[in-house]
Amino acid sequence: MSTVIEAIDVCKTFGEQRVSKNISLAVREGSIYGLLGPNGAGKTTLIRMLSTITQPDSGEIRFRGDALKEVHAHQMGYMPEERGLYKKMTVAEQLLFFAELRGLSNRDAKAAVKHWLQRLDMMDWARKKVEEISKGMAQKVQFVSCVLHNPKLLILDEPFSGFDPVNADLIKDLILELKRGGTSVIFSTHRMDNVESLCDHLAIIHKGEKVLDGSVSEIRRNHFTGMYDVGYHEEVVWDLGEAAPLSMEKNSDGKVVYRFQTSEVFTPEHLLSAAMLKGKLVHYTEHIPSIHEIFVDTVSKGGAPIAL
């Protein structure tokens, strides 16, 4: 599969602070790429370089095989974390303006604006000024402004900020729809659940360096620690002679779940056999760390660079 955008040993310094340190990454065509990192890690700087807003001091960025140039911005959509809409313009005027900035003819721009306003059930708001609509509605307008021109690459910085659960799910569905249509997506977020549900690939940036890079499934599998969960409808007693559970949790569905650490001596098969003797076993699964757990563990340890 070919790449839509690739960074090769990209560096960026502001004053005496080096905010991007030899970062390399590749985003495949038609994929969703998560860009994670704590505040101040350098994610926004990297995004601005990928979107042609600023230039790297060294290294190279390639867009669909060619050296990245400003003209390539017409094939991108960029939704920054700090939203930028003109409050005195109506929703329709604003979207038409952004569509034409991206190179659409007036006729195509009007058709695209109508399509997206209908798609998001916003036609009744078309003649409202941005200052007259809610924050959530303004977020929808901002999102639409980034996709009107059917970009090859869509870059989203905290795209779910300000959305209620219903509209957050709507935006998720639209992102997946765009992916199916061939658009590649980079998004930066602090919502790890969105990473697991949307991303094919992710990278963690920490202190200006890429410290983890790989497919979501590979990263989770490579962080497996041999822990297993067993559950019952009620509490059970574990004899002193058996390996003790690490924890016990009562879930909202009524299950009592115990977590165990297996080893070469106390194998998953040994655990299953012992668990079945305790009562009616209703839950048995290996515990694969979530992206949230992996993120916290990677960042808290300082993040030795890893590529999967």
CSV table of C-alpha atoms in Angstrom, one decimal, residues 78-255:
chain,number,residue,atom,x,y,z
A,78,TYR,CA,-6.8,20.7,8.4
A,79,MET,CA,-8.9,21.2,11.6
A,80,PRO,CA,-6.7,22.8,14.2
A,81,GLU,CA,-7.4,22.5,18.0
A,82,GLU,CA,-7.9,26.2,18.1
A,83,ARG,CA,-10.9,26.7,15.9
A,84,GLY,CA,-11.0,29.6,13.4
A,85,LEU,CA,-14.3,30.7,12.1
A,86,TYR,CA,-15.5,34.2,11.1
A,87,LYS,CA,-18.3,35.0,13.5
A,88,LYS,CA,-20.0,37.7,11.4
A,89,MET,CA,-20.4,35.5,8.4
A,90,THR,CA,-23.3,33.1,7.9
A,91,VAL,CA,-22.7,29.4,8.0
A,92,ALA,CA,-23.3,29.0,4.2
A,93,GLU,CA,-21.2,32.1,3.3
A,94,GLN,CA,-18.3,30.8,5.4
A,95,LEU,CA,-18.4,27.3,3.9
A,96,LEU,CA,-18.6,28.7,0.4
A,97,PHE,CA,-15.6,30.9,1.1
A,98,PHE,CA,-13.5,28.0,2.4
A,99,ALA,CA,-14.5,25.7,-0.5
A,100,GLU,CA,-13.4,28.3,-3.0
A,101,LEU,CA,-10.1,28.8,-1.1
A,102,ARG,CA,-9.4,25.1,-1.6
A,103,GLY,CA,-9.8,25.5,-5.4
A,104,LEU,CA,-13.4,24.6,-6.0
A,105,SER,CA,-15.3,26.5,-8.7
A,106,ASN,CA,-18.3,28.5,-7.4
A,107,ARG,CA,-20.7,26.0,-8.8
A,108,ASP,CA,-18.9,23.0,-7.3
A,109,ALA,CA,-18.5,24.9,-4.0
A,110,LYS,CA,-22.2,25.5,-3.8
A,111,ALA,CA,-23.0,21.9,-4.5
A,112,ALA,CA,-20.5,20.7,-1.9
A,113,VAL,CA,-21.9,23.1,0.8
A,114,LYS,CA,-25.4,21.9,0.1
A,115,HIS,CA,-24.4,18.3,0.3
A,116,TRP,CA,-22.7,18.6,3.6
A,117,LEU,CA,-25.3,20.8,5.2
A,118,GLN,CA,-27.9,18.2,4.3
A,119,ARG,CA,-25.6,15.4,5.4
A,120,LEU,CA,-25.3,16.9,8.9
A,121,ASP,CA,-28.9,18.1,9.0
A,122,MET,CA,-27.8,21.7,9.2
A,123,MET,CA,-29.8,23.3,6.3
A,124,ASP,CA,-31.9,25.3,8.8
A,125,TRP,CA,-28.7,26.9,10.1
A,126,ALA,CA,-27.3,28.0,6.7
A,127,ARG,CA,-28.3,31.6,7.1
A,128,LYS,CA,-27.4,32.0,10.7
A,129,LYS,CA,-24.2,33.9,11.6
A,130,VAL,CA,-21.6,31.8,13.4
A,131,GLU,CA,-21.9,34.0,16.5
A,132,GLU,CA,-25.6,33.0,16.7
A,133,ILE,CA,-25.0,29.2,16.8
A,134,SER,CA,-23.9,26.9,19.6
A,135,LYS,CA,-20.4,25.8,20.2
A,136,GLY,CA,-21.2,22.2,19.1
A,137,MET,CA,-22.8,23.5,15.9
A,138,ALA,CA,-19.8,25.7,15.2
A,139,GLN,CA,-17.6,22.6,15.6
A,140,LYS,CA,-19.7,20.9,12.9
A,141,VAL,CA,-19.2,23.9,10.6
A,142,GLN,CA,-15.4,23.7,11.3
A,143,PHE,CA,-15.4,20.0,10.4
A,144,VAL,CA,-17.4,20.5,7.2
A,145,SER,CA,-15.0,23.3,6.1
A,146,CYS,CA,-12.2,20.8,6.2
A,147,VAL,CA,-13.8,18.1,4.0
A,148,LEU,CA,-15.8,20.2,1.4
A,149,HIS,CA,-13.1,19.7,-1.2
A,150,ASN,CA,-12.8,15.9,-0.7
A,151,PRO,CA,-9.2,16.0,0.5
A,152,LYS,CA,-6.7,13.2,0.0
A,153,LEU,CA,-5.4,13.8,3.5
A,154,LEU,CA,-7.5,15.0,6.5
A,155,ILE,CA,-5.6,16.3,9.6
A,156,LEU,CA,-7.7,16.6,12.7
A,157,ASP,CA,-6.4,18.1,16.0
A,158,GLU,CA,-8.7,17.1,18.9
A,159,PRO,CA,-11.7,16.7,16.5
A,160,PHE,CA,-14.1,15.5,19.2
A,161,SER,CA,-13.5,18.5,21.6
A,162,GLY,CA,-16.8,20.3,22.3
A,163,PHE,CA,-19.1,17.5,21.0
A,164,ASP,CA,-21.7,15.8,23.0
A,165,PRO,CA,-21.7,11.9,22.7
A,166,VAL,CA,-24.3,11.9,19.9
A,167,ASN,CA,-22.4,14.3,17.7
A,168,ALA,CA,-19.1,12.7,18.6
A,169,ASP,CA,-20.4,9.4,17.2
A,170,LEU,CA,-21.7,11.3,14.1
A,171,ILE,CA,-18.2,12.7,13.5
A,172,LYS,CA,-16.7,9.2,14.0
A,173,ASP,CA,-19.0,7.8,11.4
A,174,LEU,CA,-18.1,10.5,9.0
A,175,ILE,CA,-14.4,9.9,9.5
A,176,LEU,CA,-14.9,6.2,8.8
A,177,GLU,CA,-17.0,7.1,5.7
A,178,LEU,CA,-14.3,9.4,4.4
A,179,LYS,CA,-11.7,6.6,5.0
A,180,ARG,CA,-13.9,4.2,2.9
A,181,GLY,CA,-13.9,6.8,0.2
A,182,GLY,CA,-10.1,6.8,0.1
A,183,THR,CA,-9.3,9.8,2.4
A,184,SER,CA,-6.3,9.2,4.7
A,185,VAL,CA,-6.7,10.7,8.2
A,186,ILE,CA,-4.3,11.9,10.8
A,187,PHE,CA,-5.8,12.8,14.1
A,188,SER,CA,-4.3,13.9,17.4
A,189,THR,CA,-6.4,13.3,20.5
A,190,HIS,CA,-6.3,12.7,24.2
A,191,ARG,CA,-9.3,10.3,23.9
A,192,MET,CA,-7.7,6.9,23.9
A,193,ASP,CA,-11.0,5.1,23.3
A,194,ASN,CA,-11.3,6.9,20.0
A,195,VAL,CA,-7.8,5.7,19.1
A,196,GLU,CA,-8.8,2.1,19.7
A,197,SER,CA,-12.1,2.3,17.8
A,198,LEU,CA,-10.8,4.3,14.8
A,199,CYS,CA,-7.1,4.0,14.2
A,200,ASP,CA,-5.2,1.5,12.1
A,201,HIS,CA,-1.8,2.8,13.2
A,202,LEU,CA,-0.5,5.1,15.8
A,203,ALA,CA,2.6,6.9,17.0
A,204,ILE,CA,3.4,8.4,20.4
A,205,ILE,CA,5.4,11.6,20.5
A,206,HIS,CA,7.2,12.5,23.8
A,207,LYS,CA,9.6,15.3,24.4
A,208,GLY,CA,9.9,15.9,20.7
A,209,GLU,CA,10.7,12.3,19.8
A,210,LYS,CA,8.7,9.4,18.4
A,211,VAL,CA,8.8,6.8,21.2
A,212,LEU,CA,6.3,4.2,19.8
A,213,ASP,CA,5.1,3.5,16.3
A,214,GLY,CA,3.1,0.6,14.9
A,215,SER,CA,-0.4,-0.8,14.1
A,216,VAL,CA,-2.8,-0.6,17.0
A,217,SER,CA,-3.2,-4.4,17.1
A,218,GLU,CA,0.6,-5.0,17.0
A,219,ILE,CA,1.2,-2.5,19.8
A,220,ARG,CA,-1.4,-4.0,22.1
A,221,ARG,CA,-0.3,-7.5,21.4
A,222,ASN,CA,3.4,-6.7,22.0
A,223,HIS,CA,2.5,-5.2,25.4
A,224,PHE,CA,0.7,-8.3,26.6
A,225,THR,CA,2.0,-9.2,30.1
A,226,GLY,CA,0.6,-12.6,30.7
A,227,MET,CA,-2.4,-11.4,32.8
A,228,TYR,CA,-5.8,-13.1,32.6
A,229,ASP,CA,-9.2,-12.3,34.0
A,230,VAL,CA,-11.7,-14.9,35.3
A,231,GLY,CA,-15.2,-14.0,36.4
A,232,TYR,CA,-18.2,-15.4,38.3
A,233,HIS,CA,-21.6,-14.2,39.2
A,234,GLU,CA,-20.5,-14.1,42.9
A,235,GLU,CA,-17.3,-14.0,44.9
A,236,VAL,CA,-15.3,-17.2,45.3
A,237,VAL,CA,-12.6,-18.2,47.8
A,238,TRP,CA,-9.0,-18.8,46.6
A,239,ASP,CA,-7.0,-21.3,48.7
A,240,LEU,CA,-3.6,-20.2,50.1
A,241,GLY,CA,-1.9,-22.9,48.1
A,242,GLU,CA,-3.0,-21.4,44.8
A,243,ALA,CA,-1.6,-18.4,43.0
A,244,ALA,CA,-3.3,-15.4,44.5
A,245,PRO,CA,-5.3,-13.0,42.3
A,246,LEU,CA,-3.7,-9.6,41.7
A,247,SER,CA,-7.1,-7.8,42.0
A,248,MET,CA,-10.8,-8.3,42.3
A,249,GLU,CA,-13.4,-6.0,40.7
A,250,LYS,CA,-17.2,-6.0,40.7
A,251,ASN,CA,-18.4,-5.0,37.3
A,252,SER,CA,-21.6,-3.0,36.5
A,253,ASP,CA,-23.1,-6.1,34.9
A,254,GLY,CA,-22.8,-8.0,38.2
A,255,LYS,CA,-19.8,-10.1,37.4
